[in-house]
PDB file of C-alpha atoms and ligand atoms in Angstrom:
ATOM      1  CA  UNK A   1     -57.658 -22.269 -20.381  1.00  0.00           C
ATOM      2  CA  UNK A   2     -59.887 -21.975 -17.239  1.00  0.00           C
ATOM      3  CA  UNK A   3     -61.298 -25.306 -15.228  1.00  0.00           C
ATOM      4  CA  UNK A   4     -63.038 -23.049 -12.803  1.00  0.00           C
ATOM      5  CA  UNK A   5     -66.250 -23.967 -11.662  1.00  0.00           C
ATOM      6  CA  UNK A   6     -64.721 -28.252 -12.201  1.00  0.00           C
ATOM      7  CA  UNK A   7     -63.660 -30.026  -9.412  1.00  0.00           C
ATOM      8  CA  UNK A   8     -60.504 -32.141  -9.647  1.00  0.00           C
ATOM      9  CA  UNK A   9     -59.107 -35.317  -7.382  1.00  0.00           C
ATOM     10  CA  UNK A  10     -55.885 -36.280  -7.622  1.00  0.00           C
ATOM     11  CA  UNK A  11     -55.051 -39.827  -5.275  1.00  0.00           C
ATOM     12  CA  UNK A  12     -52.052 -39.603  -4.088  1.00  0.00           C
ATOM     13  CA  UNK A  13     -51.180 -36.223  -4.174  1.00  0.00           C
ATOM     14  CA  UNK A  14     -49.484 -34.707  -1.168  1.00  0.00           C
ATOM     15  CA  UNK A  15     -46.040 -35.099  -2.259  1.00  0.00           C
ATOM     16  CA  UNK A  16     -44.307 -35.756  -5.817  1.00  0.00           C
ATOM     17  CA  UNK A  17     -46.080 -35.944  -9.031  1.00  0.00           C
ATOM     18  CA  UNK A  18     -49.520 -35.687  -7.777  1.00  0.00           C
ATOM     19  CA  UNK A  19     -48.820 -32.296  -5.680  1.00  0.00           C
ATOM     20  CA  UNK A  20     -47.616 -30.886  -8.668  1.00  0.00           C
ATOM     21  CA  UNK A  21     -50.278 -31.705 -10.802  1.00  0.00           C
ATOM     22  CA  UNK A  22     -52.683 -30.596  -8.061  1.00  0.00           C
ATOM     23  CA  UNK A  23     -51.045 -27.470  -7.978  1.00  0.00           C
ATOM     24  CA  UNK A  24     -51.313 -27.034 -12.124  1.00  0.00           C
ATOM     25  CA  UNK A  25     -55.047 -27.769 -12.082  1.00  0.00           C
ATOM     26  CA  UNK A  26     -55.419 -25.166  -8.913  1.00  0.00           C
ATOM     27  CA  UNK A  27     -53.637 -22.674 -10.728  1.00  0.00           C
ATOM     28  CA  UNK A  28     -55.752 -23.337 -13.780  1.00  0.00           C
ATOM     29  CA  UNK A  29     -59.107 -22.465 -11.802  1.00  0.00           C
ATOM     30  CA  UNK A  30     -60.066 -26.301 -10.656  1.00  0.00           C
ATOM     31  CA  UNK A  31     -61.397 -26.629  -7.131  1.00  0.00           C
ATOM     32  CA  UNK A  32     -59.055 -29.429  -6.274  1.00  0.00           C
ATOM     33  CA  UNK A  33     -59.409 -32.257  -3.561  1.00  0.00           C
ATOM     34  CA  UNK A  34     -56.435 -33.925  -2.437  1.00  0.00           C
ATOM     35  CA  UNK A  35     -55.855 -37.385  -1.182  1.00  0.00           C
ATOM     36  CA  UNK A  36     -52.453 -39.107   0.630  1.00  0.00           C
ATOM     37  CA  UNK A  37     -50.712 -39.592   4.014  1.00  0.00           C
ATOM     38  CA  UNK A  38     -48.120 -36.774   5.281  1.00  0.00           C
ATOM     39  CA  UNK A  39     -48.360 -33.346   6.753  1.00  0.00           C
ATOM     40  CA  UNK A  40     -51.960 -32.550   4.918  1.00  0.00           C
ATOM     41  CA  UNK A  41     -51.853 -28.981   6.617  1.00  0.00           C
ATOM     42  CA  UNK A  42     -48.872 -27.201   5.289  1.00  0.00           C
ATOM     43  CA  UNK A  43     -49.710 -28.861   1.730  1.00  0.00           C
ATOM     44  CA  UNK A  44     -53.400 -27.917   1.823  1.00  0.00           C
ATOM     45  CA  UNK A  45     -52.072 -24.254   2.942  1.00  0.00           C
ATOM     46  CA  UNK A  46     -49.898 -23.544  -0.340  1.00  0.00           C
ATOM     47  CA  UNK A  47     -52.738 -25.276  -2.778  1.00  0.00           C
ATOM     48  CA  UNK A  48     -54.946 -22.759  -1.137  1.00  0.00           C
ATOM     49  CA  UNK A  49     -52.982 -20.160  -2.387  1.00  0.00           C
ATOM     50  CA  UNK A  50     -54.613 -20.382  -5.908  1.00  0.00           C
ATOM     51  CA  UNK A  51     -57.715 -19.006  -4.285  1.00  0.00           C
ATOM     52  CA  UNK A  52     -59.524 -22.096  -5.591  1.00  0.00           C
ATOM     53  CA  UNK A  53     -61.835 -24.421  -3.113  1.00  0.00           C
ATOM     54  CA  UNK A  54     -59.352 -27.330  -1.627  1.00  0.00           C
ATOM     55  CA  UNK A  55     -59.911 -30.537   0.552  1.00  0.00           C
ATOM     56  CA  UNK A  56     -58.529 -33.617   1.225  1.00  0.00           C
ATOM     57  CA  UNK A  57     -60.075 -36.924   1.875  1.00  0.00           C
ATOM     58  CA  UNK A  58     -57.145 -39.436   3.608  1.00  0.00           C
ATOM     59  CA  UNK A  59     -58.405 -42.472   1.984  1.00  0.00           C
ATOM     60  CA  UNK A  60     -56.277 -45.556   1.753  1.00  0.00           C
ATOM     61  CA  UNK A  61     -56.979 -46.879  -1.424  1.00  0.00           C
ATOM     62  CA  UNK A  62     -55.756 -49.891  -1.279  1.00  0.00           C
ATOM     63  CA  UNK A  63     -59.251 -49.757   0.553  1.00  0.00           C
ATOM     64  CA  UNK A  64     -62.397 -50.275  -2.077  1.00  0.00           C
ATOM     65  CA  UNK A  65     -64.157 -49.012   0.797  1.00  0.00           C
ATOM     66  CA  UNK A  66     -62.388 -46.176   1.630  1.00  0.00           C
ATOM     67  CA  UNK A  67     -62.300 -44.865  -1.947  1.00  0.00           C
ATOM     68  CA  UNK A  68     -66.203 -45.345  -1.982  1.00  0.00           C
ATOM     69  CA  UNK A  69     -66.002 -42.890   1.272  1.00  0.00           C
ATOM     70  CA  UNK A  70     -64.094 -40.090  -0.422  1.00  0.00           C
ATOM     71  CA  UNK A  71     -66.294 -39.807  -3.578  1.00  0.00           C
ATOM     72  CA  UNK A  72     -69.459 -39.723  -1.018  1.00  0.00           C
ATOM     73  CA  UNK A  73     -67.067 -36.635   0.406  1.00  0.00           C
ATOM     74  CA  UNK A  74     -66.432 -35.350  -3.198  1.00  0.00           C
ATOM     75  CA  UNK A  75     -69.886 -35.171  -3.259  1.00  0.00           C
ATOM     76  CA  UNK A  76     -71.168 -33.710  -0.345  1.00  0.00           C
ATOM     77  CA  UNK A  77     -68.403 -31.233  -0.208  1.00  0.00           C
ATOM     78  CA  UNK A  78     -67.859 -30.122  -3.946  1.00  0.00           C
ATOM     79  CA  UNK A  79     -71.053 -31.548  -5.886  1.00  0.00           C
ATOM     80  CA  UNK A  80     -68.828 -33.621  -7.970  1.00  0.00           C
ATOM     81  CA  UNK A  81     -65.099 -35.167  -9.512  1.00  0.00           C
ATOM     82  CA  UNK A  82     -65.201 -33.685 -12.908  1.00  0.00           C
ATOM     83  CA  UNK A  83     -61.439 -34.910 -13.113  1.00  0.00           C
ATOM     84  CA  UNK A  84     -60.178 -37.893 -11.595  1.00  0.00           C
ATOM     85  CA  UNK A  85     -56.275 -38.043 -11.626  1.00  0.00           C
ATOM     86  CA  UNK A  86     -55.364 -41.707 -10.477  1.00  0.00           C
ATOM     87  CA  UNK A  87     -52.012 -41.140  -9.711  1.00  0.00           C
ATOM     88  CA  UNK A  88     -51.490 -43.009  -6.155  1.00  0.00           C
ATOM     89  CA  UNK A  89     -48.834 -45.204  -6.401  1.00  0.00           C
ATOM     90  CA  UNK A  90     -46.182 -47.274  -4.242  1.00  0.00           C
ATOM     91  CA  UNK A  91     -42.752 -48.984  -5.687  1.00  0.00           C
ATOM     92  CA  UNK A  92     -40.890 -52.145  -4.004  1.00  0.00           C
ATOM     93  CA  UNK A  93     -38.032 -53.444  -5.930  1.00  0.00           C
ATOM     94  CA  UNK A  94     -37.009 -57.591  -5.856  1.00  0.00           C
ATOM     95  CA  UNK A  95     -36.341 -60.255  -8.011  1.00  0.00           C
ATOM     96  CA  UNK A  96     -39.042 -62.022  -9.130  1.00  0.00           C
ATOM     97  CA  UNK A  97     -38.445 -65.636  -6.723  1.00  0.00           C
ATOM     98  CA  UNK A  98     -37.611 -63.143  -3.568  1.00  0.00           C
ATOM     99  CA  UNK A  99     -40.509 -60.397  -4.092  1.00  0.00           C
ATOM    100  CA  UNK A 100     -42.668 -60.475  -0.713  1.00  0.00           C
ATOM    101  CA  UNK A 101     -45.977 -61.405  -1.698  1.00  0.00           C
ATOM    102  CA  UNK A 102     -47.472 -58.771   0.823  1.00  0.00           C
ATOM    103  CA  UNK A 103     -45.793 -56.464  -1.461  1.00  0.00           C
ATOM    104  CA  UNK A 104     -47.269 -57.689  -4.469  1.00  0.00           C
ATOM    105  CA  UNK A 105     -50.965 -57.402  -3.183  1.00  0.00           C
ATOM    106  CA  UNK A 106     -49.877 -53.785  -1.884  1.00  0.00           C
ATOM    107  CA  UNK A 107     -48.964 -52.708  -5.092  1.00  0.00           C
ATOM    108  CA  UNK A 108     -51.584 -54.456  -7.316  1.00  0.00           C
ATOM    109  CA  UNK A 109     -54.103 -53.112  -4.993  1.00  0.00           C
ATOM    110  CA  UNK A 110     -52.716 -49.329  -4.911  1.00  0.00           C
ATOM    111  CA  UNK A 111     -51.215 -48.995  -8.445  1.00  0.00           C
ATOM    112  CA  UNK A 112     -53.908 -51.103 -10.116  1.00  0.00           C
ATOM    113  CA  UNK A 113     -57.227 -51.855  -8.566  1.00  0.00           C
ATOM    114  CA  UNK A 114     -57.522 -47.875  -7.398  1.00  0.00           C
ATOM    115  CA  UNK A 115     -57.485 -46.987 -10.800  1.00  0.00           C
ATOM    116  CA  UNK A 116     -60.487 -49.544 -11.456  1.00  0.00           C
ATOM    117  CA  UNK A 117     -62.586 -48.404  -8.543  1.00  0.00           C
ATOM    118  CA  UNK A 118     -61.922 -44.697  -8.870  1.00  0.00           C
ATOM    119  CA  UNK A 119     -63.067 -44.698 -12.105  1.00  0.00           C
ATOM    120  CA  UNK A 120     -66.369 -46.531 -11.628  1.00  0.00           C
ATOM    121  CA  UNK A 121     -67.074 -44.409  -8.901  1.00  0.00           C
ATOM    122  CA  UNK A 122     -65.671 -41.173 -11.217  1.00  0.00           C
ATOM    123  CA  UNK A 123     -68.309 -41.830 -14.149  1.00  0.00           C
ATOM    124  CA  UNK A 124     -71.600 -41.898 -13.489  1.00  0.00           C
ATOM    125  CA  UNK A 125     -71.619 -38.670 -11.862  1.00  0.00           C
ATOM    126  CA  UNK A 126     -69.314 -37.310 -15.144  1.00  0.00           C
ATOM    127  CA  UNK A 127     -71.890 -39.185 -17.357  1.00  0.00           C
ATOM    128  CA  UNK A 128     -74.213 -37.091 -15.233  1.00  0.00           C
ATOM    129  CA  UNK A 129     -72.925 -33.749 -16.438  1.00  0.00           C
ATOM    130  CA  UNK A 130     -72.004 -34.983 -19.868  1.00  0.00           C
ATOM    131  CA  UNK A 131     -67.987 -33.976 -19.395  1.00  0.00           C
ATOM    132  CA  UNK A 132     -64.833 -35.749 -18.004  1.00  0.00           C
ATOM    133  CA  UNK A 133     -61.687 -36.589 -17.944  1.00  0.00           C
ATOM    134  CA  UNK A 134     -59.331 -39.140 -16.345  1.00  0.00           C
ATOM    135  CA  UNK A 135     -56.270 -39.167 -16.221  1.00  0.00           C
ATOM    136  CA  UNK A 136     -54.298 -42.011 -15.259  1.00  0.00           C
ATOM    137  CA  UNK A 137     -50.235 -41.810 -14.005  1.00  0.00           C
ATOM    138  CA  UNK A 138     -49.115 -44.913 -15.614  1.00  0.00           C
ATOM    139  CA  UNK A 139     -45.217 -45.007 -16.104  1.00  0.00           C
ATOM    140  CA  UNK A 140     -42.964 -46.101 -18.730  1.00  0.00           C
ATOM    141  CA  UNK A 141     -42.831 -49.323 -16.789  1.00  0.00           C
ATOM    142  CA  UNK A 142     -46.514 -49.643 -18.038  1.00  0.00           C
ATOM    143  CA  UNK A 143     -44.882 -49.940 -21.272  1.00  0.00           C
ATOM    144  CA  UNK A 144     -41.596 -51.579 -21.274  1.00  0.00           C
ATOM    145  CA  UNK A 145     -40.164 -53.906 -18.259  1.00  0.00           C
ATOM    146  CA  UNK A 146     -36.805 -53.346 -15.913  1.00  0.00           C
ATOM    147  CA  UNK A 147     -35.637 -56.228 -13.562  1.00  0.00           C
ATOM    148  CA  UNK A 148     -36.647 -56.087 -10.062  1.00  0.00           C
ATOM    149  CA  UNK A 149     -39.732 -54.278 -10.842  1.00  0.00           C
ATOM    150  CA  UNK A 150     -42.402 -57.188 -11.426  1.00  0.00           C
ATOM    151  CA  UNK A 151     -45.607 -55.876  -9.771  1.00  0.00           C
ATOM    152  CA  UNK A 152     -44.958 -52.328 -10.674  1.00  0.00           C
ATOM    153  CA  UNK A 153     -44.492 -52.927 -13.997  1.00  0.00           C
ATOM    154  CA  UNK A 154     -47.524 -55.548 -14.317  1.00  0.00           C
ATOM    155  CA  UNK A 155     -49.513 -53.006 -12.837  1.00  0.00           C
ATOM    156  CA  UNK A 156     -48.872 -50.540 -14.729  1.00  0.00           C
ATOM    157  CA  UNK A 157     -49.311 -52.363 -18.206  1.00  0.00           C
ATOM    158  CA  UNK A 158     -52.541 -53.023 -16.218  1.00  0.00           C
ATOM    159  CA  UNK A 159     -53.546 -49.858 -16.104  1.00  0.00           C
ATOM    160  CA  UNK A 160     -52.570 -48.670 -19.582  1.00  0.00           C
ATOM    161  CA  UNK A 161     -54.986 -51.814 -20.789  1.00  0.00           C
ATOM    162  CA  UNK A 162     -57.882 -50.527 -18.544  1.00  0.00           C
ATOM    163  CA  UNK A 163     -57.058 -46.980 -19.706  1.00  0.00           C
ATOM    164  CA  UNK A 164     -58.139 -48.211 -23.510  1.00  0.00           C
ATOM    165  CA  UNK A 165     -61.260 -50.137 -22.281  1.00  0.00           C
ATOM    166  CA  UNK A 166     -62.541 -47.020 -20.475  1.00  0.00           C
ATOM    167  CA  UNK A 167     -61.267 -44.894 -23.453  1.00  0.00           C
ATOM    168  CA  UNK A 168     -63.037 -46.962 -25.800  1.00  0.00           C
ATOM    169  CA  UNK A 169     -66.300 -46.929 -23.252  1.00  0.00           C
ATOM    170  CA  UNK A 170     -66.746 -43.260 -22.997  1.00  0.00           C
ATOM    171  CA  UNK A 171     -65.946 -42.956 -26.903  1.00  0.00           C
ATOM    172  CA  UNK A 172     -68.698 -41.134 -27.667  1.00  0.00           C
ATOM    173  CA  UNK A 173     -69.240 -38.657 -24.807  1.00  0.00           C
ATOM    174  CA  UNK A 174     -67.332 -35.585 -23.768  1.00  0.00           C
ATOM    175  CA  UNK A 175     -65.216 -38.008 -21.399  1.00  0.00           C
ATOM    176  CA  UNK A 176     -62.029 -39.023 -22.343  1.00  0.00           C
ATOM    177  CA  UNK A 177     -59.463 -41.226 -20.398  1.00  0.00           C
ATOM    178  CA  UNK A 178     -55.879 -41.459 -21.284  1.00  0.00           C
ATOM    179  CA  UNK A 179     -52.572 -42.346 -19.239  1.00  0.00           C
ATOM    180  CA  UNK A 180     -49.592 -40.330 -18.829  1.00  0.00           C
ATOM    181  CA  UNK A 181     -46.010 -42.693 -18.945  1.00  0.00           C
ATOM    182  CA  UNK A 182     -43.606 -40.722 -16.763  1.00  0.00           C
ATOM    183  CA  UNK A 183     -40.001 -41.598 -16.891  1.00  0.00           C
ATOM    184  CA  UNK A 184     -38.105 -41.245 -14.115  1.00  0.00           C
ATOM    185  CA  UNK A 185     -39.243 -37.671 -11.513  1.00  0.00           C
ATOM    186  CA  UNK A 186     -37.187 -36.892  -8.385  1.00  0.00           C
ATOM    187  CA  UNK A 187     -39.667 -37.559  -5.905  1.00  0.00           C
ATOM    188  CA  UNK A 188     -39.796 -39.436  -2.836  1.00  0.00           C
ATOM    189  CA  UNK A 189     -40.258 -42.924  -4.802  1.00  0.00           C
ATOM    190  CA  UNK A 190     -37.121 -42.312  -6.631  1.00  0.00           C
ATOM    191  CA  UNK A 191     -35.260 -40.788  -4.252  1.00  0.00           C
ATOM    192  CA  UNK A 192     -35.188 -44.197  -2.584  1.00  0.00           C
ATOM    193  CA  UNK A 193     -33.632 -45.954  -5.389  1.00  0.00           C
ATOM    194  CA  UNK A 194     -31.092 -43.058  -5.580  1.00  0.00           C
ATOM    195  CA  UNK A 195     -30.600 -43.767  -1.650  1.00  0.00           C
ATOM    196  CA  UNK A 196     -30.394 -47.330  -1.701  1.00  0.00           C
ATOM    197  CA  UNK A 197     -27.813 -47.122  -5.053  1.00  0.00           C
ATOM    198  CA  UNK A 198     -25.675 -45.010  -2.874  1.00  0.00           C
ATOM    199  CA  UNK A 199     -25.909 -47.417  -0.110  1.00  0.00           C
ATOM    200  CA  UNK A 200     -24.096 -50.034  -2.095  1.00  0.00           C
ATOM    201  CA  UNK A 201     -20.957 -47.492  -2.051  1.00  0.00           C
ATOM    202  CA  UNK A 202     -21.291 -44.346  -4.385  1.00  0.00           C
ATOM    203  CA  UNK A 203     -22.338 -40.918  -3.595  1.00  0.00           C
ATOM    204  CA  UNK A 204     -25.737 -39.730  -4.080  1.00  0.00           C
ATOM    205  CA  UNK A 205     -24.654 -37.222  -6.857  1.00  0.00           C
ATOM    206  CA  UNK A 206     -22.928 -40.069  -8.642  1.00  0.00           C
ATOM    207  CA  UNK A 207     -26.217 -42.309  -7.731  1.00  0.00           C
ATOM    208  CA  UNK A 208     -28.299 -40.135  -9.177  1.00  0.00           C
ATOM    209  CA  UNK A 209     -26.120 -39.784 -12.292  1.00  0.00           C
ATOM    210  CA  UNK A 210     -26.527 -43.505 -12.677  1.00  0.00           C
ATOM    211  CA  UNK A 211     -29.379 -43.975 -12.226  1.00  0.00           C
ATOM    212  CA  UNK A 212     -30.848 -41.093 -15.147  1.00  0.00           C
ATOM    213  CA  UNK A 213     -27.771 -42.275 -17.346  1.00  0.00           C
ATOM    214  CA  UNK A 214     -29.576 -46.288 -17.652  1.00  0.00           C
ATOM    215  CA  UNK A 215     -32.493 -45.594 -18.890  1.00  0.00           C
ATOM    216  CA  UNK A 216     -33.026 -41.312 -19.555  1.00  0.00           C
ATOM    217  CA  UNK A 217     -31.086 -40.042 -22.605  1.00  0.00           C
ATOM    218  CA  UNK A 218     -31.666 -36.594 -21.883  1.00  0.00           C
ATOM    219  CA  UNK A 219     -29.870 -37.090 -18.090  1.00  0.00           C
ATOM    220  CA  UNK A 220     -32.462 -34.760 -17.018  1.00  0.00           C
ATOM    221  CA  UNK A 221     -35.052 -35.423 -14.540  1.00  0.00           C
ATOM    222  CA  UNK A 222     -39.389 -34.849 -15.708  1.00  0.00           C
ATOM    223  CA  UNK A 223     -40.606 -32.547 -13.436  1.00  0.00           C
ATOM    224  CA  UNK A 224     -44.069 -32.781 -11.591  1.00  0.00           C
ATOM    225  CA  UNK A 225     -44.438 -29.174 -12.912  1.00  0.00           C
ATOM    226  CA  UNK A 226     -44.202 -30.499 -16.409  1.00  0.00           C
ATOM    227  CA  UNK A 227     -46.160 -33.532 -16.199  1.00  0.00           C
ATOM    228  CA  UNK A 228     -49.111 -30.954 -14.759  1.00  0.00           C
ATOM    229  CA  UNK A 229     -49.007 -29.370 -17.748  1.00  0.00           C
ATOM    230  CA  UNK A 230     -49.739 -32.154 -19.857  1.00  0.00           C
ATOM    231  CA  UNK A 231     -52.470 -32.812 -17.410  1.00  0.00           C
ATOM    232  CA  UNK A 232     -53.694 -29.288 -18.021  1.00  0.00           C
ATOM    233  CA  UNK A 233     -53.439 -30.254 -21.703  1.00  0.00           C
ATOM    234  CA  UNK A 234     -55.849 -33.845 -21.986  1.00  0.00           C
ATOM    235  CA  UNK A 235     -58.146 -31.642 -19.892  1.00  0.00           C
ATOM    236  CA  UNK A 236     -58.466 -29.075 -22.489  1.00  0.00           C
ATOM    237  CA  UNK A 237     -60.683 -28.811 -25.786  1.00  0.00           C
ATOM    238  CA  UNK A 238     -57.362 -29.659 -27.549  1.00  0.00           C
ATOM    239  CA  UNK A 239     -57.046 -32.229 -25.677  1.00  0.00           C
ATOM    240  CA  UNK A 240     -60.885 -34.110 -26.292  1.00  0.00           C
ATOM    241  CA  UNK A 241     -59.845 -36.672 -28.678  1.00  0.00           C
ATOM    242  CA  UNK A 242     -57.360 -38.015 -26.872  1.00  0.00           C
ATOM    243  CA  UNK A 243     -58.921 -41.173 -26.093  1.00  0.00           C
ATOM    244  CA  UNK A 244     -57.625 -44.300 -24.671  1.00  0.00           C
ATOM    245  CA  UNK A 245     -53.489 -43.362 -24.859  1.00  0.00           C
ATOM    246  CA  UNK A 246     -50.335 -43.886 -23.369  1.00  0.00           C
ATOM    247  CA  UNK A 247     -48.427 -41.072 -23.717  1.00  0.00           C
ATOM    248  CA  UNK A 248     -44.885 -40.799 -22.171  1.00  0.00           C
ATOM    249  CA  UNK A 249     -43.125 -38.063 -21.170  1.00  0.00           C
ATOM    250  CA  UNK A 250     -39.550 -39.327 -20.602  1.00  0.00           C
ATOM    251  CA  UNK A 251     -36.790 -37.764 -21.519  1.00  0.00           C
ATOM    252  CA  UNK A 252     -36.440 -40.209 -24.585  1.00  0.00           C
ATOM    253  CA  UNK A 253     -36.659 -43.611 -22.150  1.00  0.00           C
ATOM    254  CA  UNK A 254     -38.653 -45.315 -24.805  1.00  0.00           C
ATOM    255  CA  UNK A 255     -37.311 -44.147 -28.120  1.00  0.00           C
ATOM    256  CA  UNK A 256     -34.093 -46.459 -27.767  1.00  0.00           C
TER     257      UNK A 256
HETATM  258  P1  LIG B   1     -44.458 -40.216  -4.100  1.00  0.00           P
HETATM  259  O1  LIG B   1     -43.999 -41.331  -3.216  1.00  0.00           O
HETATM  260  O2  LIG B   1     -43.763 -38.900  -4.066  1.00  0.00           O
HETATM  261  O3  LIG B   1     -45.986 -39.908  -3.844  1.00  0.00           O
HETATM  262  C1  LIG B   1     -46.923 -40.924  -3.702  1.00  0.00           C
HETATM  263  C2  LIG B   1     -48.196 -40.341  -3.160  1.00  0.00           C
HETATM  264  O4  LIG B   1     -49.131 -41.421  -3.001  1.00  0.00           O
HETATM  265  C3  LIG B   1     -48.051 -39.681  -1.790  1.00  0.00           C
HETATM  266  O5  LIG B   1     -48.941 -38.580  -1.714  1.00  0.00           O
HETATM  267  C4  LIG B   1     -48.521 -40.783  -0.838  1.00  0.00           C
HETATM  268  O6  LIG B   1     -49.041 -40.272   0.401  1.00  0.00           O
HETATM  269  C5  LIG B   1     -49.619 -41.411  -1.673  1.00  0.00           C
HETATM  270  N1  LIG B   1     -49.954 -42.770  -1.305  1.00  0.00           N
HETATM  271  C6  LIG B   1     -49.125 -43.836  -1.155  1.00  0.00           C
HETATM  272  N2  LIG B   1     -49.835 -44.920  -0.784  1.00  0.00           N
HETATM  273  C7  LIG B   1     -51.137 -44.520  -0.734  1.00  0.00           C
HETATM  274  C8  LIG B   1     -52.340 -45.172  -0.409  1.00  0.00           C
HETATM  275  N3  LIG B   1     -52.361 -46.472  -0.066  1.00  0.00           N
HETATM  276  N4  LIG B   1     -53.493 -44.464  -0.432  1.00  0.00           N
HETATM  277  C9  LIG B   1     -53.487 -43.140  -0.755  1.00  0.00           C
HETATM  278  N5  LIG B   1     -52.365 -42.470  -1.071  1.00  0.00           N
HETATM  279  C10 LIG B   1     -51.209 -43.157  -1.056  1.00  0.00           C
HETATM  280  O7  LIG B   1     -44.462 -40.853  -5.563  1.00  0.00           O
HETATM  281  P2  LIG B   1     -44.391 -40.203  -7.015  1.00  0.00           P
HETATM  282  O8  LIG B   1     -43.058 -40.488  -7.568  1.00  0.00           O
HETATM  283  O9  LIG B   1     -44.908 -38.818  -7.001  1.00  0.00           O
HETATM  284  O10 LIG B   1     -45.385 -41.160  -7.784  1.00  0.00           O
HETATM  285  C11 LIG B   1     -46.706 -40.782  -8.142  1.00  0.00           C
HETATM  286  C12 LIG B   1     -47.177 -41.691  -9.270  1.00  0.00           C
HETATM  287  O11 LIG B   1     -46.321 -41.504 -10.404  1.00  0.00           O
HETATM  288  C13 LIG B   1     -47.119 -43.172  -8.933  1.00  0.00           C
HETATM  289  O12 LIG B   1     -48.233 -43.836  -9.482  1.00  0.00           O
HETATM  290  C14 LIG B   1     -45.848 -43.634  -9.614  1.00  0.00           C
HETATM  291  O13 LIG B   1     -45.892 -44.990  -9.935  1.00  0.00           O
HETATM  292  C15 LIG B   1     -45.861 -42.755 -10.838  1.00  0.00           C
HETATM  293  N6  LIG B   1     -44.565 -42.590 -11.496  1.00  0.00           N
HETATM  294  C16 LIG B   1     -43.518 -42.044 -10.825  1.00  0.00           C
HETATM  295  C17 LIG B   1     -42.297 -41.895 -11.485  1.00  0.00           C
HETATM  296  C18 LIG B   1     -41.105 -41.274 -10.842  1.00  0.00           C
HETATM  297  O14 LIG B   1     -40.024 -41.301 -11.444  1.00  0.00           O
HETATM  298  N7  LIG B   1     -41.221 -40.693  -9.671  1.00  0.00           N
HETATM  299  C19 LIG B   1     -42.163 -42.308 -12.820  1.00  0.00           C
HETATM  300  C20 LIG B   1     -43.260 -42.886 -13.453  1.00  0.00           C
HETATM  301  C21 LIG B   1     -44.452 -43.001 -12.784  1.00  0.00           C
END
């Protein structure tokens, strides 16, 4: 499959899940705009590699405005987001009557609301050129609950819900929107709940064996890599009537 000549954005994607998605759609052909805090350079260096067009807009989008800012870049620098990959996403982990509310609006506004406004700034212009696709990184917490995770997993059922509605909106066009349900992905975000296991006593390698062995029957970690292939997938004509799921990829999390 070739995207070449389509222009991908993936929020959130200088480090984790959304670089390696980013790096799946480059590879495919996909001009590719990236979005996130860190060291842009060196990340925007290696994407470039692929010998497709790259940017990145550093948009905060917890920020409405801000995300309004790097479409009108999208547009002025690449014509238009022919794939919008809301992956952005933050964790905090508290019980329910101790969970800072700060932290609640954080992650409502970054896991949740970014998906919202993303994708009614995504779909005129895909409506435009009569093909699309979202793609939404959702979680297995979008499906099921764990304790100490109350606004991630709220937001993320949230955005599995708004995943149908737009699924069901663009129904009958050449757009489809769906939501990936990752278990758990050594990245940064998990590597602080290894850290913070360990903290309480164990070492990391017995941390991290802990933590897959809860909830991850096959006691393997999903890979970015992986998850950028199913990406690669929902964007292909296999992929087009897709519409509107939830489809996990997590090492058999939610078969039990
Ligand atoms: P990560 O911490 O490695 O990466 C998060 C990315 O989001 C970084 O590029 C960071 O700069 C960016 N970011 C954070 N706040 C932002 C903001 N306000 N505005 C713009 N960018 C911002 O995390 P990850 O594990 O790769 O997670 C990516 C997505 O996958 C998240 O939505 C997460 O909920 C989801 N997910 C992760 C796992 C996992 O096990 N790692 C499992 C299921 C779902």
């Amino acid at each position: 499959m070739t995207l070449k000549g389509k222009t991908a954005l993936v929020t959130g994607s200088t480090s984790g899940i959304g670089l390696g998605i980013a790096h799946g759609l480059a590879a495919a052909g996909a001009n590719v705009i990236l979005n996130g805090f860190g060291d842009v350079q060196a990340v925007l260096a290696e994407l470039a590699a692929h010998g497709t067009k790259v940017g990145h807009h550093p948009a905060d989008v917890s920020q409405p405005a801000q995300i309004e800012a790097m479409f009108a870049y999208a547009r002025a620098e690449f014509g238009a987001v022919d794939i919008l990959v809301n992956n952005a996403g933050i964790q905090h982990v508290a019980a329910v009557e101790d969970f800072p509310v700060e932290r609640w609006d954080a992650i409502m506004a970054i896991n949740l609301s970014s998906v919202f406004h993303a994708t009614r700034l995504a779909l005129p212009g895909m409506r435009e050129h009569g093909w699309g696709r979202i793609i939404n990184i959702a979680s297995v917490h979008g499906l099921v609950g764990s304790t100490g995770k109350a606004a991630y997993v709220a937001a993320k059922h949230g955005v599995i819900g708004l995943t149908k509605v737009v699924g069901l909106e663009t129904a009958k066009s050449q757009i489809t929107c769906n939501a990936i349900c990752p278990g758990w992905v050594l990245t940064p975000l998990v590597q602080k709940q290894i850290d913070d296991r360990a903290a309480k006593g164990v070492d990391l390698q017995q941390a991290r064996e802990d933590l897959l062995a809860e909830k991850q029957p096959s006691l393997e970690f999903v890979t970015p890599e992986q998850l950028g292939e199913l990406v690669l997938f929902l964007c292909s004509e296999a992929g087009s009537q897709v519409r509107g799921a939830a489809w996990n990829m997590d090492g058999g999390w939610l078969a039990q």
